XYZ file of N, CA and C in Angstrom:
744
model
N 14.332 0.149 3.991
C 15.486 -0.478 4.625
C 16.104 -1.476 3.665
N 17.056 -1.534 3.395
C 18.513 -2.361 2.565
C 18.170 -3.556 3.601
N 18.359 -4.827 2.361
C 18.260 -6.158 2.999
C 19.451 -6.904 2.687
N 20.101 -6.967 4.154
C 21.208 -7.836 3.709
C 21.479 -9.154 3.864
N 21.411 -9.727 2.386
C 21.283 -10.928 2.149
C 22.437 -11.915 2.900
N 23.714 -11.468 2.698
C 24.652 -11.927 3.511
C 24.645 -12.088 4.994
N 24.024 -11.657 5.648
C 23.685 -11.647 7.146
C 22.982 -12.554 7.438
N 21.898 -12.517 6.780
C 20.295 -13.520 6.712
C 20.795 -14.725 6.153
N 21.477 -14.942 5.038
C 22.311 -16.399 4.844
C 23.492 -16.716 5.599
N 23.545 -16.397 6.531
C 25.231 -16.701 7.704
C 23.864 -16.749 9.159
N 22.751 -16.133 9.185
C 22.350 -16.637 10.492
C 21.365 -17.718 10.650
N 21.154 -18.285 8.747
C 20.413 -19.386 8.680
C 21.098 -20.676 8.434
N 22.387 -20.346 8.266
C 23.418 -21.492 8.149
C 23.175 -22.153 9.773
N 23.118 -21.104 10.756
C 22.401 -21.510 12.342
C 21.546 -21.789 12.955
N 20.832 -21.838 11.972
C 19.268 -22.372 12.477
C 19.206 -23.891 12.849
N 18.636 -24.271 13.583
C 18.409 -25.543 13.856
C 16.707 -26.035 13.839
N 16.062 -26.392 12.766
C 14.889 -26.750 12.860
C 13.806 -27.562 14.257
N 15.182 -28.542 14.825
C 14.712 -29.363 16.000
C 14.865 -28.233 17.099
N 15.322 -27.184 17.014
C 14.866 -26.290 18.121
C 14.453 -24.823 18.182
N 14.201 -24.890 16.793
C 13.849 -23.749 16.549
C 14.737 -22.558 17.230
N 15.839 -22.558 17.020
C 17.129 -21.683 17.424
C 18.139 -21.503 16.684
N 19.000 -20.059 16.988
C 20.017 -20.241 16.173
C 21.372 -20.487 16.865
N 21.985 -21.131 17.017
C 23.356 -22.092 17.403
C 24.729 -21.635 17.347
N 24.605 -20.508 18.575
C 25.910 -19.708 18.440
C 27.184 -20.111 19.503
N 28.017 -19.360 19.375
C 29.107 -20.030 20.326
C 28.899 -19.991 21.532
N 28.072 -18.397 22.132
C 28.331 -18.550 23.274
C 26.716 -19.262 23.975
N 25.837 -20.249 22.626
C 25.141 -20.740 23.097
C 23.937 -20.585 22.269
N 22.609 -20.593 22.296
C 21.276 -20.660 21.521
C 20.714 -19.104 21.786
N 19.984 -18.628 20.588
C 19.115 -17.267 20.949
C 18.296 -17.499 19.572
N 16.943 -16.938 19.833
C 15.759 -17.220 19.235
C 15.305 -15.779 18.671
N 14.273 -15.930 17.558
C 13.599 -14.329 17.949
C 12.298 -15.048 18.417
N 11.752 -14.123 19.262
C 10.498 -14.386 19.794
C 9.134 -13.680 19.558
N 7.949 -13.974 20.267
C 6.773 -12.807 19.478
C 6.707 -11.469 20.622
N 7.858 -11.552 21.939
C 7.938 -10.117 22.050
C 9.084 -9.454 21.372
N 9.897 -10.280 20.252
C 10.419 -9.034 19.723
C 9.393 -8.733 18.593
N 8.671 -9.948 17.957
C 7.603 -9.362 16.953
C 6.737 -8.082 17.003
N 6.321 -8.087 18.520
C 5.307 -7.521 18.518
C 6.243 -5.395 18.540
N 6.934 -5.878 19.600
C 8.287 -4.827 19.844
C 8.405 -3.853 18.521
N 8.777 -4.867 17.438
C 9.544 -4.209 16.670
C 8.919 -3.550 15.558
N 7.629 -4.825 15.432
C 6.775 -4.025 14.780
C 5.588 -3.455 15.036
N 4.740 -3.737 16.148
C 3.818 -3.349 16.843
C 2.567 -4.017 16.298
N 2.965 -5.303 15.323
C 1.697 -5.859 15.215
C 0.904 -6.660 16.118
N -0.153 -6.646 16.114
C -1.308 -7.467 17.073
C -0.767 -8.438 17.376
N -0.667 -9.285 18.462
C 0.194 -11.031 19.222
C -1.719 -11.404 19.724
N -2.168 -10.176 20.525
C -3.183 -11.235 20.573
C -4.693 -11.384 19.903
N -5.173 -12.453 19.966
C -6.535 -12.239 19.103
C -7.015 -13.966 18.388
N -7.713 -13.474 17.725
C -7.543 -14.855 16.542
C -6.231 -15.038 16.099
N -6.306 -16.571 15.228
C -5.101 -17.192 14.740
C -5.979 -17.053 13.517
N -4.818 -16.813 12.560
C -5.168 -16.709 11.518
C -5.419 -18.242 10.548
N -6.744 -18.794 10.450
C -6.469 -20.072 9.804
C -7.602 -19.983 8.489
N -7.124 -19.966 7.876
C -8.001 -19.775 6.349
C -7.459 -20.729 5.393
N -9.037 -21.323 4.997
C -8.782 -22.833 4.133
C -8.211 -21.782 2.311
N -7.140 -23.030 1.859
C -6.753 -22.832 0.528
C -7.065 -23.105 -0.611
N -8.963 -23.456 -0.251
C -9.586 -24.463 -1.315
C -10.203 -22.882 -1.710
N -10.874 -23.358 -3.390
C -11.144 -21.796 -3.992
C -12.828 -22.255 -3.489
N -13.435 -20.664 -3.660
C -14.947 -20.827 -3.645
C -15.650 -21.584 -4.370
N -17.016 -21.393 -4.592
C -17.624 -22.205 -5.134
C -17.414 -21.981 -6.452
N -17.664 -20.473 -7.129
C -17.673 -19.973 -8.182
C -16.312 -19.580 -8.658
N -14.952 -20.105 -8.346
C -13.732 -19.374 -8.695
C -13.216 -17.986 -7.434
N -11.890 -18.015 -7.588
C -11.414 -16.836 -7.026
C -11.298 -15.437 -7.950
N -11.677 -15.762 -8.902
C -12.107 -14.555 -9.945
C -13.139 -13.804 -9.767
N -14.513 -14.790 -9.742
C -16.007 -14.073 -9.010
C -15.598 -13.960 -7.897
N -15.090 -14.244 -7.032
C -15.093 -13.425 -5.033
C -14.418 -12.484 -5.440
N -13.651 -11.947 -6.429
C -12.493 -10.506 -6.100
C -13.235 -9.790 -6.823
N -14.498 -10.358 -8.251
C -15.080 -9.356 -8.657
C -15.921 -9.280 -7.814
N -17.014 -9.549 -7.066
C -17.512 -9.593 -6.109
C -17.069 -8.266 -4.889
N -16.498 -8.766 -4.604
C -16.264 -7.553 -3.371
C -15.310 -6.520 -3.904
N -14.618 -6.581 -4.896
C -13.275 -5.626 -5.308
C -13.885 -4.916 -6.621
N -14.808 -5.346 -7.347
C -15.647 -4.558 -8.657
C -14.642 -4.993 -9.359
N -13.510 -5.772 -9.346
C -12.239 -5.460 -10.589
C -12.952 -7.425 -11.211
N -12.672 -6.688 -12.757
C -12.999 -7.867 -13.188
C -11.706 -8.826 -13.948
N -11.132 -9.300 -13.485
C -9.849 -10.040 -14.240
C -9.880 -10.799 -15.268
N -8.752 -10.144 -16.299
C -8.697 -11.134 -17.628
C -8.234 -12.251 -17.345
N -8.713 -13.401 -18.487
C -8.281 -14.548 -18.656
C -7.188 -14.667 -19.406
N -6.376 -13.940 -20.277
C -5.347 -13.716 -20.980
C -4.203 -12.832 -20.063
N -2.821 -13.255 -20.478
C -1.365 -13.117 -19.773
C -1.191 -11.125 -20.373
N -0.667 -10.802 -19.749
C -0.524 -9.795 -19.906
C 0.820 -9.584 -21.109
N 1.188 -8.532 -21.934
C 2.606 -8.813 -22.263
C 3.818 -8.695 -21.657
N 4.624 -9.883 -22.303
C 5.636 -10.011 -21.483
C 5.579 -11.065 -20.315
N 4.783 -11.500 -20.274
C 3.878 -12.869 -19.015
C 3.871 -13.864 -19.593
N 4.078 -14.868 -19.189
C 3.465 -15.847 -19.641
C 2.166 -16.906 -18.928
N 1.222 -16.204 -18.078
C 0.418 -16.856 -17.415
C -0.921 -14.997 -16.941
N -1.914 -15.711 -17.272
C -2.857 -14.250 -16.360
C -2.663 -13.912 -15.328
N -3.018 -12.785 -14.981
C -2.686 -12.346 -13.352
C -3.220 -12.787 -12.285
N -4.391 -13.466 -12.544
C -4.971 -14.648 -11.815
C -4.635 -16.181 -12.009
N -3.652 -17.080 -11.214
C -3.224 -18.301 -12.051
C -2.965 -19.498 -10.898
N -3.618 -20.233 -11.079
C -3.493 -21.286 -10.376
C -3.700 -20.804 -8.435
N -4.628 -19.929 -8.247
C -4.728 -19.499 -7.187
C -4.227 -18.416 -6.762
N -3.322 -17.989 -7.795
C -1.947 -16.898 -6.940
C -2.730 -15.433 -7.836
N -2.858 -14.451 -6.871
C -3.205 -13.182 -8.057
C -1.694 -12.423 -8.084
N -1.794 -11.637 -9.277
C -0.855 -10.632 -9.437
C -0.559 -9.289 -8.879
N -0.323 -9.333 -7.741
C -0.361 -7.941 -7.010
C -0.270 -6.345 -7.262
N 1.033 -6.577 -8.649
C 1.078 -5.092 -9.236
C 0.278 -4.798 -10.076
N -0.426 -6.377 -10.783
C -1.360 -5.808 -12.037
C -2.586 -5.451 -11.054
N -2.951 -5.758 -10.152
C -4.027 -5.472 -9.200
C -4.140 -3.546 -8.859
N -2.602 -3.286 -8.345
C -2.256 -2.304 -8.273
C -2.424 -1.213 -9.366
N -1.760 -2.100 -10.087
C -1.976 -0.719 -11.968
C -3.489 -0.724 -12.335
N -4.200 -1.768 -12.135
C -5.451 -1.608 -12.497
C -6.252 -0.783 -12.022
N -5.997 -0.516 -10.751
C -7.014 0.276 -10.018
C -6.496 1.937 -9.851
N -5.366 2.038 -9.685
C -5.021 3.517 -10.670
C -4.647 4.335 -9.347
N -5.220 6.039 -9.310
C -4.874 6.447 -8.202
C -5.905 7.137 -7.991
N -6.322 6.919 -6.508
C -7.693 7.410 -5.565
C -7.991 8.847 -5.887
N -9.075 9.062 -7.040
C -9.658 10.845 -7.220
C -10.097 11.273 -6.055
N -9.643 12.087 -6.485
C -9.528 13.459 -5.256
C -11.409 13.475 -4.409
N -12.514 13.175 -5.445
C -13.876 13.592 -5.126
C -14.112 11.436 -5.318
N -13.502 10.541 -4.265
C -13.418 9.554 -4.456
C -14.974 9.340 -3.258
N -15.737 8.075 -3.644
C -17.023 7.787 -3.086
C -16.372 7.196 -1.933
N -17.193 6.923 -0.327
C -16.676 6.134 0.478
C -16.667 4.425 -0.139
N -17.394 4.320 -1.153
C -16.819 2.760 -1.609
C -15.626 2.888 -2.656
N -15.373 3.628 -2.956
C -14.000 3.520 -3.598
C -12.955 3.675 -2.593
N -13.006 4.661 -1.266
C -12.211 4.588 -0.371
C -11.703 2.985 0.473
N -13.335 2.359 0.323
C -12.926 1.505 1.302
C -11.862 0.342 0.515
N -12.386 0.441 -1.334
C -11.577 -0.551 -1.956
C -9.988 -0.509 -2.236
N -10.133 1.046 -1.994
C -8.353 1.055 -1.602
C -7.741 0.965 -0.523
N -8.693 0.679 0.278
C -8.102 0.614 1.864
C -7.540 -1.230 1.525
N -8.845 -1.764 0.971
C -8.403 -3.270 0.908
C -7.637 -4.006 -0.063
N -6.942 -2.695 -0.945
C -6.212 -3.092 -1.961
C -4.828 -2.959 -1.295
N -4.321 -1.941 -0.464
C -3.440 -1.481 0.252
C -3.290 -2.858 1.727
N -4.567 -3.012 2.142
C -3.924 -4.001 2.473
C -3.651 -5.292 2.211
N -3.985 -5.781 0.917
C -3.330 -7.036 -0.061
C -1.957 -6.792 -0.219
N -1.603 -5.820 -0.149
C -0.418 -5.155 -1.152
C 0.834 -5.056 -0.018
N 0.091 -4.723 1.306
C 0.526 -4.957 2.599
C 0.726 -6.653 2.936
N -0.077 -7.287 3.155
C 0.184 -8.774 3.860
C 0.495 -9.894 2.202
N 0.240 -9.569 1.200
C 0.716 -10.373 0.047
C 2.667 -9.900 -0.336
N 2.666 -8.527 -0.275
C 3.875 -7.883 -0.585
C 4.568 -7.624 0.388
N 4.915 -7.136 1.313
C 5.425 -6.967 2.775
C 5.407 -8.225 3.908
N 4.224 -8.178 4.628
C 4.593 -8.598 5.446
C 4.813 -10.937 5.285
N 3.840 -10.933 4.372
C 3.843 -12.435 3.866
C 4.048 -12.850 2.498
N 5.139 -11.920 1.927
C 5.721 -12.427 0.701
C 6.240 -14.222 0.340
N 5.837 -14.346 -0.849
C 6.550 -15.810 -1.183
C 7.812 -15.519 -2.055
N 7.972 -16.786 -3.166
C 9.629 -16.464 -3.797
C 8.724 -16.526 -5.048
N 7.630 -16.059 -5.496
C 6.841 -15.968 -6.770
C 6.968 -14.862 -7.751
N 7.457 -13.913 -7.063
C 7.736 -12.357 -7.401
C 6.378 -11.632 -7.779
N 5.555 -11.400 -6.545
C 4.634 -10.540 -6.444
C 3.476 -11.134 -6.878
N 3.486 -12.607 -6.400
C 2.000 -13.298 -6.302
C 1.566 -13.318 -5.199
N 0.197 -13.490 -4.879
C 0.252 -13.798 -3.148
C -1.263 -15.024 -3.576
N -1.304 -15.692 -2.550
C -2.110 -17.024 -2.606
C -3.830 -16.200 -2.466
N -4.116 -16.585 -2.947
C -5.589 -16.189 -2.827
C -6.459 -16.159 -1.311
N -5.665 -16.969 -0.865
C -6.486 -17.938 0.660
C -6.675 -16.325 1.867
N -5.613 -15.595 1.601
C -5.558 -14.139 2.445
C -7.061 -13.297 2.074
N -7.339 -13.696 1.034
C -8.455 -12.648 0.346
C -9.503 -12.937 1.111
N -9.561 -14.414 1.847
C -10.505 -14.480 2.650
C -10.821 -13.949 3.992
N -9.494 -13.229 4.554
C -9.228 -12.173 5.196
C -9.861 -10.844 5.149
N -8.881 -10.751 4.291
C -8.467 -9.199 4.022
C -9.927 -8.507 3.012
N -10.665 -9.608 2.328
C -11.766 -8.987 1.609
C -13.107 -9.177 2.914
N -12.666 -9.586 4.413
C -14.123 -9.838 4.974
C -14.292 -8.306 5.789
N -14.723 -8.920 6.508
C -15.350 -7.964 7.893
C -14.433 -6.973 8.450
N -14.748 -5.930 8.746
C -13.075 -5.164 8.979
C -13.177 -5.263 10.344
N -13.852 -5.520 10.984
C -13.440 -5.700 12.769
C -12.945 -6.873 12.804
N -13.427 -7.944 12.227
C -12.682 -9.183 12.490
C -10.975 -9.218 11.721
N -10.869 -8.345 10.918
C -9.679 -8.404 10.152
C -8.837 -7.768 11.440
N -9.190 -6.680 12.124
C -7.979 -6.104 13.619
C -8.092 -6.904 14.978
N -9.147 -8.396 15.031
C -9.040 -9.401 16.064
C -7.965 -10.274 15.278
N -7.606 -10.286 14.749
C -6.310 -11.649 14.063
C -4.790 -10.817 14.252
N -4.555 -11.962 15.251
C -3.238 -11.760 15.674
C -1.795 -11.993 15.084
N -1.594 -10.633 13.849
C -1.221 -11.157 12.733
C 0.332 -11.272 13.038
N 1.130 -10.405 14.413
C 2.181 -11.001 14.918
C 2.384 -12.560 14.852
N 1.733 -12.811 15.259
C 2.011 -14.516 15.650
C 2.037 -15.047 14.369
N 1.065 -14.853 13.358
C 1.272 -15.543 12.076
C 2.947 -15.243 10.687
N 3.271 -13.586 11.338
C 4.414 -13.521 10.750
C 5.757 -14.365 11.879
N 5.642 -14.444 13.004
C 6.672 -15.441 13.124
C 6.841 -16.791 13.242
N 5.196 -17.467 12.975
C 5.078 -18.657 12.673
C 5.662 -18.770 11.070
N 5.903 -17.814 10.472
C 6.154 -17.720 9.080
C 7.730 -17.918 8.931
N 8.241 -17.051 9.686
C 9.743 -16.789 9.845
C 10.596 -18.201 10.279
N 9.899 -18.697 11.136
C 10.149 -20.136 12.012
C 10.137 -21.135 10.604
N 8.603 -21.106 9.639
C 8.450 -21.972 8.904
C 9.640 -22.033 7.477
N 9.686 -20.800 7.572
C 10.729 -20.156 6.424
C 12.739 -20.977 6.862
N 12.857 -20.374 7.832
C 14.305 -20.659 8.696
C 14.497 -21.854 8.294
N 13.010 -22.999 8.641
C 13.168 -24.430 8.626
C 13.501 -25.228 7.401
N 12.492 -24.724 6.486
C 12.698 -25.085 4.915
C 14.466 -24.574 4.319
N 15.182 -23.436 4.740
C 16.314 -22.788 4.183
C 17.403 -23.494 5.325
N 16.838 -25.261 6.250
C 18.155 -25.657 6.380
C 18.366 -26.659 5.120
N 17.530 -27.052 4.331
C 17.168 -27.742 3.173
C 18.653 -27.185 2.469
N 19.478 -27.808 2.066
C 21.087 -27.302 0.997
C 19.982 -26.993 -0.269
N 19.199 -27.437 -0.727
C 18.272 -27.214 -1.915
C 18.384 -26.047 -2.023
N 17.255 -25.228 -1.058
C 16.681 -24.397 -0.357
C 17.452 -23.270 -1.402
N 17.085 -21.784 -2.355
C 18.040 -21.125 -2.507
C 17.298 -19.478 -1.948
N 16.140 -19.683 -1.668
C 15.295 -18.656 -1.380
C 14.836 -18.412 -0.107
N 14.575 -17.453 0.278
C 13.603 -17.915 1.934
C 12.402 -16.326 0.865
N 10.986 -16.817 1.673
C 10.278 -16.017 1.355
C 9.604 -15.502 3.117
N 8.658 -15.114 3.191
C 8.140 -14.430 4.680
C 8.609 -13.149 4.721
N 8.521 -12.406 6.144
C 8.981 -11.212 6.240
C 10.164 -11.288 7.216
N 11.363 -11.356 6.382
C 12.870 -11.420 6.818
C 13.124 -10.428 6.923
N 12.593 -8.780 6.906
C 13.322 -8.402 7.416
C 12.869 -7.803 9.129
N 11.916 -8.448 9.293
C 12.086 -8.746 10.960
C 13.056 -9.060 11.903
N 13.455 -10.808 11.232
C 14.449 -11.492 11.616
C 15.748 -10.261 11.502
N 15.884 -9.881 9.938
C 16.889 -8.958 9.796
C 17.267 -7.612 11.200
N 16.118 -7.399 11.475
C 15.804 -6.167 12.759
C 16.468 -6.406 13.683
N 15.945 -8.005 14.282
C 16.365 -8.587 15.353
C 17.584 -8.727 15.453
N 17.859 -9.151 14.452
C 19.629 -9.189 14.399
C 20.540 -8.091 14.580
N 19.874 -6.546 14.029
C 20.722 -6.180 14.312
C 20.480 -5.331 15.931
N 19.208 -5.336 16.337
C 19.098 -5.325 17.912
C 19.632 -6.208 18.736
N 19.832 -7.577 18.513
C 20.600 -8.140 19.737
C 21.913 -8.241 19.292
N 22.284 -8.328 17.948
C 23.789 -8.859 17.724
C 24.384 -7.618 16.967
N 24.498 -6.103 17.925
C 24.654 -4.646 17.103
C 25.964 -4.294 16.698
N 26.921 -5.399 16.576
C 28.211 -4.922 15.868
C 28.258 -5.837 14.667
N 26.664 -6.324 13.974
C 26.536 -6.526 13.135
C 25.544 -5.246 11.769
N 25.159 -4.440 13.331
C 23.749 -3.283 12.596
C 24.701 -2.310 11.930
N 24.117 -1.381 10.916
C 24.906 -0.418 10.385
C 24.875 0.672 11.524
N 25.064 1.522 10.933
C 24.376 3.015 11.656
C 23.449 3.462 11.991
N 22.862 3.611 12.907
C 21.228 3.309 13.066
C 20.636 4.758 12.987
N 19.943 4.953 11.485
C 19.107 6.454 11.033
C 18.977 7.011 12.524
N 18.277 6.600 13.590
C 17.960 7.452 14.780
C 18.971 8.236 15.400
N 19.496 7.994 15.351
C 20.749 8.612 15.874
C 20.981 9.960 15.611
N 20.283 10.623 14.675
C 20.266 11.513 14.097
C 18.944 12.670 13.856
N 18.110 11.445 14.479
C 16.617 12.114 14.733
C 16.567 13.440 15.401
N 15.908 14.209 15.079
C 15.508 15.434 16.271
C 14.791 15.003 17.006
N 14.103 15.835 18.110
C 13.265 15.611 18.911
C 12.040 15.641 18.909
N 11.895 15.886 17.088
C 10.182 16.183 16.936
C 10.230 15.235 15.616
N 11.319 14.320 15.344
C 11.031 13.234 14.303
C 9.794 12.500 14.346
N 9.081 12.592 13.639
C 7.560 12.109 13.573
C 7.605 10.338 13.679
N 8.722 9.890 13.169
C 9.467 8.248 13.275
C 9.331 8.338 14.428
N 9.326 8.653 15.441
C 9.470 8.655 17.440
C 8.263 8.038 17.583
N 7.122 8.157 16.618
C 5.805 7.378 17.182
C 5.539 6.536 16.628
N 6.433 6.047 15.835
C 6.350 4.403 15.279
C 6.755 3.492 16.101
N 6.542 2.209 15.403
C 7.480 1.399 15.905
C 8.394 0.903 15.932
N 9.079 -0.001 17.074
C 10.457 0.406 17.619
C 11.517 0.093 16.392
N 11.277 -0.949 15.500
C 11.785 -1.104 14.419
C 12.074 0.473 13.510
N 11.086 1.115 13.622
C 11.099 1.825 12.134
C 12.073 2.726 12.688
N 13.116 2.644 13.633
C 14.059 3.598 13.973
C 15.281 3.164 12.808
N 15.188 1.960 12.465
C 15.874 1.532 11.231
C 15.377 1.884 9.407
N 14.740 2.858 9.720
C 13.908 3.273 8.151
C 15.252 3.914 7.236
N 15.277 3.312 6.084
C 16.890 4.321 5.836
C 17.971 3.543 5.884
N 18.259 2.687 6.625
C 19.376 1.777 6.810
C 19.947 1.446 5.694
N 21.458 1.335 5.887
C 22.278 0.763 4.254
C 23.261 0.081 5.271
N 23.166 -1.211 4.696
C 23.593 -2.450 4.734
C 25.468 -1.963 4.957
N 26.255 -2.828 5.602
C 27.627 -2.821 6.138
C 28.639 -2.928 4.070
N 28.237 -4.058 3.973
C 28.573 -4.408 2.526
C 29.468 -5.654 2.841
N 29.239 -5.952 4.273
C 30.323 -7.331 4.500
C 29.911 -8.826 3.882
N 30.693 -9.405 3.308
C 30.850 -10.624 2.805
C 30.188 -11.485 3.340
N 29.634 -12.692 2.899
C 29.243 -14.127 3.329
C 30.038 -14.725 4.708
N 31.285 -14.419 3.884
C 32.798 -15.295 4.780
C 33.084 -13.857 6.170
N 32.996 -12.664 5.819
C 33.262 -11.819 7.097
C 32.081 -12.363 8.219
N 30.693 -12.280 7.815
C 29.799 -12.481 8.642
C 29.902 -14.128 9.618
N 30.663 -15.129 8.645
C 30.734 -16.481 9.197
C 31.655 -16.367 10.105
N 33.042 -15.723 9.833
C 34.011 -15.774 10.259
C 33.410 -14.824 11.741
N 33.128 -13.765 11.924
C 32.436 -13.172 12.914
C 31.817 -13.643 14.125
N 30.783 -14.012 13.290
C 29.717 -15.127 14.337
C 30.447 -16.401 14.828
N 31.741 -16.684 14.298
C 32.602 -17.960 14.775
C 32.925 -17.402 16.230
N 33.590 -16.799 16.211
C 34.227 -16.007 17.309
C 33.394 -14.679 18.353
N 32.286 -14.700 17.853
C 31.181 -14.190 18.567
C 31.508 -14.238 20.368
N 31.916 -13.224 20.775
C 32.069 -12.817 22.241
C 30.602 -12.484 22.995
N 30.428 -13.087 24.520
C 28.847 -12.989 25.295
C 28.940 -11.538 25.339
N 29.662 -10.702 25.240
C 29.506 -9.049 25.238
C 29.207 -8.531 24.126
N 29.372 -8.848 23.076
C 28.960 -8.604 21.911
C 27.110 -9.219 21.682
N 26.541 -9.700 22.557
C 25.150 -9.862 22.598
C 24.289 -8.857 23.444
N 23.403 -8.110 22.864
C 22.701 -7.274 23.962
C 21.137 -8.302 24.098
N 20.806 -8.605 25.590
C 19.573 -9.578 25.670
C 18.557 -8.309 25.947
């Protein structure tokens, strides 16, 4: 799905941190964790995800060789100027290139290490991206490298829109030139309640045996290409925003 930046900067110009809302004419609308859960079908209930950001005893280098077999250099790769392990943050694609692609006559412990590489690659790259360009904080590894039943009790809905909320808040900052999290949730939402902002919506076009029918409700947007409207069309829009032009 095409992310349109212009949309996402005209509905954060509306955000209001003291209420966690966005501040439209014909009044306030939020996203909430039933559109989270809605759109993407992730877990709302369970554990909260709270994992300390202090490193182990021995480094975050020994815990990933430890459970991941990958042993990380201390030297920058070329073209880098820092190792792929640095100041807490690992390198997600060098993680990725390192470990290669799953042989065909692969052991169930090599299966399971790509299951947990896929999902680093998932909650560091997707769903809890920062503005680092493909670092993710180490503190997840304490997750995502433990127990796999306890990894599907964490209610990881709630932590991506505690993210989105935390994100919105920091980008009323004029500083602010980035938002990191998973925007294009927010992006979803937007164009489900406010749809004479959505493009053409891929489903529309689905057959009746589109295998997308058993996803979730979001991924009816897989494919999407962005309107191409301006900063100033989208402001000017939302100025004059009509209560019929909102679907609740």
């Amino acid at each position: 799905m095409e992310m349109d930046n212009n949309l996402l900067t005209a509905m954060v110009e509306r955000w209001r941190k003291e209420t966690h809302t966005f501040h439209l004419l014909e009044g306030e609308m939020t996203i909430t964790l039933k559109d989270v859960a809605m759109l993407t079908e992730l877990p709302i209930d369970g554990d909260a995800i709270i994992e300390s950001s202090q490193k182990p005893l021995n480094g975050w280098g020994q815990f990933i060789s430890e459970r991941l077999g990958i042993n990380i250099p201390e030297e920058a790769e070329e073209g880098r100027r820092v190792p792929p392990l640095h100041k807490s943050m690992l390198l997600i694609p060098w993680l990725v290139r390192t470990v290669g692609e799953l042989p065909e006559d692969a052991t169930d412990a090599q299966i399971e290490r790509y299951a947990r590489i896929y999902l680093i690659c998932l909650v560091g790259g997707f769903l809890f991206p920062n503005k680092s360009g493909g670092n993710m904080h180490c503190m997840w590894l304490r997750v995502l490298l433990g127990d796999w039943d306890e990894i599907g009790r964490k209610s990881w809905g709630s932590a991506c829109l505690a993210m989105i909320y935390s994100e919105l808040c920091k980008c009323t900052d004029p500083k602010t030139k980035q938002a990191g999290g998973p925007m294009f949730i927010l992006q979803l939402w937007v164009w489900e309640h406010l749809p004479t902002f959505a493009p053409i919506c891929p489903a529309n076009s689905w057959g009746p045996d589109e295998p997308l029918r058993q996803w979730a409700y979001g991924a009816r947007w897989i494919g999407a290409i962005t309107s191409g409207t301006s900063l100033d069309g989208y402001r000017q829009h939302l100025d004059r925003l009509e209560f019929n032009e909102v679907t609740f």
